[in-house]
Coordinates of C-alpha atoms in Angstrom, one line a residue:
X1 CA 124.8 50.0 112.4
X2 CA 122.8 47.2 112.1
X3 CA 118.6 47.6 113.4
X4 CA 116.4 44.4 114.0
X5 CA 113.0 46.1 112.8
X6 CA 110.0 44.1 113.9
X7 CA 105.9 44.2 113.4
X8 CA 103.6 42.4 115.7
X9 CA 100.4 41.6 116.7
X10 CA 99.1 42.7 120.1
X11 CA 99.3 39.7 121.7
X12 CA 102.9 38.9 121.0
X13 CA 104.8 38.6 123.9
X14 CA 108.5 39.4 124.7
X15 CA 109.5 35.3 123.8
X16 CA 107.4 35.9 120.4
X17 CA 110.2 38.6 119.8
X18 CA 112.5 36.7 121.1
X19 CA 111.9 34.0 118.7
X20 CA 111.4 36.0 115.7
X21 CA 115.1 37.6 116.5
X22 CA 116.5 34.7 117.2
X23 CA 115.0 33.2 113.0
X24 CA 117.2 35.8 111.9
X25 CA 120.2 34.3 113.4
X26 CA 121.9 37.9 114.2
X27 CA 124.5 37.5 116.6
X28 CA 124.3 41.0 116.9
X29 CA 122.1 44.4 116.8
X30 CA 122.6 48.0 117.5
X31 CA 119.2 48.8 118.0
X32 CA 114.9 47.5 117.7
X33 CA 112.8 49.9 115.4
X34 CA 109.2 49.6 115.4
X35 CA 106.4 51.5 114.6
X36 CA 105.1 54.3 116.5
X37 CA 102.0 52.6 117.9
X38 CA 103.5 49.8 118.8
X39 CA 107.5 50.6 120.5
X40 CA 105.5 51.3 124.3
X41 CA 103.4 48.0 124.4
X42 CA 104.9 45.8 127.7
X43 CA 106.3 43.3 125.4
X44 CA 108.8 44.9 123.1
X45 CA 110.0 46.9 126.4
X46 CA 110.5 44.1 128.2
X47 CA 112.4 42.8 125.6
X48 CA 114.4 45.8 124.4
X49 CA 115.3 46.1 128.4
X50 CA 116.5 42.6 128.4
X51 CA 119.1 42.9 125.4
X52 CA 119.9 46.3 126.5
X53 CA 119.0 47.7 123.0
X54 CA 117.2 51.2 122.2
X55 CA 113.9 51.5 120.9
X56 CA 113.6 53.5 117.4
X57 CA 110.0 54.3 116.8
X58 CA 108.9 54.6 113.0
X59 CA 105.8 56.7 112.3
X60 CA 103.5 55.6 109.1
X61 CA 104.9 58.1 106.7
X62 CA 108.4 56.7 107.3
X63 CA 107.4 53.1 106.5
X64 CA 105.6 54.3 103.8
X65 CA 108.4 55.8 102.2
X66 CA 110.4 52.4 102.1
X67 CA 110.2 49.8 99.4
X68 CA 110.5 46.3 100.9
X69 CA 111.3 43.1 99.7
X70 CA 107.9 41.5 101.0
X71 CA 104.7 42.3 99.5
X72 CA 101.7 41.1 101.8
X73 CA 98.9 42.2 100.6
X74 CA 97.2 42.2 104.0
X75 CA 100.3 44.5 105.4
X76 CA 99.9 46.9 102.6
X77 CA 96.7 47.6 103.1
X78 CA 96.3 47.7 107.2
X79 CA 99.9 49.7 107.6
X80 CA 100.6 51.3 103.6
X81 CA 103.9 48.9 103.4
X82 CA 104.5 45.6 102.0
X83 CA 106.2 44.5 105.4
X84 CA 106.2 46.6 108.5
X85 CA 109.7 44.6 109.9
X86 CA 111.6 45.5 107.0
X87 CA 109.9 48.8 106.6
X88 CA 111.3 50.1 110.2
X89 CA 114.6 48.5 110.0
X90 CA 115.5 49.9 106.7
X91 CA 113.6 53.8 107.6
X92 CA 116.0 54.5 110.1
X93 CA 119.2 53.8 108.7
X94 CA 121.1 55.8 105.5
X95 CA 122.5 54.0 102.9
X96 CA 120.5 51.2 104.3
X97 CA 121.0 47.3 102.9
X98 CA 117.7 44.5 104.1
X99 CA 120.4 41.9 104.6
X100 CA 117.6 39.2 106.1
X101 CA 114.3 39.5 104.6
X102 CA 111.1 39.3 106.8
X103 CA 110.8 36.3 109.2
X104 CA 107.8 35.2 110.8
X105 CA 107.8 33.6 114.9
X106 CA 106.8 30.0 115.4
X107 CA 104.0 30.9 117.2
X108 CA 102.9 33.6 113.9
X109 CA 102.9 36.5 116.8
X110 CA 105.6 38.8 115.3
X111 CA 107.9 39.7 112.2
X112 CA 111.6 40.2 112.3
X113 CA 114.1 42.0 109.3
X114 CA 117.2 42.9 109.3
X115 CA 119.2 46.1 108.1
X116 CA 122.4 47.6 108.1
X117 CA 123.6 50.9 107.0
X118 CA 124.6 54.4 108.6
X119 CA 122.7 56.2 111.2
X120 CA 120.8 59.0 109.7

């Protein structure tokens, strides 16, 4: 299974995602995981509708329980994780594998890792 886990700010919209995705260079995912407070907002809906992909939501303790590849210092302290994109898409697999690190949208609006392992 392979999950595209992204963080973003509130005023990302569904072509920020879109972008950040698109960094990656995935041809292909299984499903979006995000965290709990964010997997409802109009944007990540839209664009979970439009790519036909289920929404995982990832609640704090999860994401805290990952170690990540990034370290932002800013991350850490607002959410508990070093990166909330690689946090969700590794959480929700077993066996998991980051095989792309966090990248960032041109327009800085959202986060995008990817991870592939078993569903747990």
């Amino acid at each position: 299974m392979i999950v595209a886990g992204f963080g973003f700010r509130a005023s990302a919209t569904e072509d920020s995602l879109r972008g950040a995705l698109e960094m990656t260079a995935v041809a292909h995912v299984d499903a979006i995981a995000t965290p709990t407070d964010k997997a409802h907002s109009n944007a990540l809906q839209a664009f979970a509708k439009a790519h036909n992909l289920p929404v995982l939501e990832i609640d704090a303790s999860a994401m805290q329980a990952v170690e990540t590849q990034t370290q932002s210092a800013k991350v850490r302290e607002k959410r508990g994780t070093g990166s909330v994109a690689e946090a969700c898409a590794l959480a929700v697999l077993k066996n998991a594998t980051l095989t792309i690190s966090r990248v960032v949208s041109a327009d800085r609006l959202a986060t995008c890792a990817i991870a592939q392992g078993e569903p747990l």
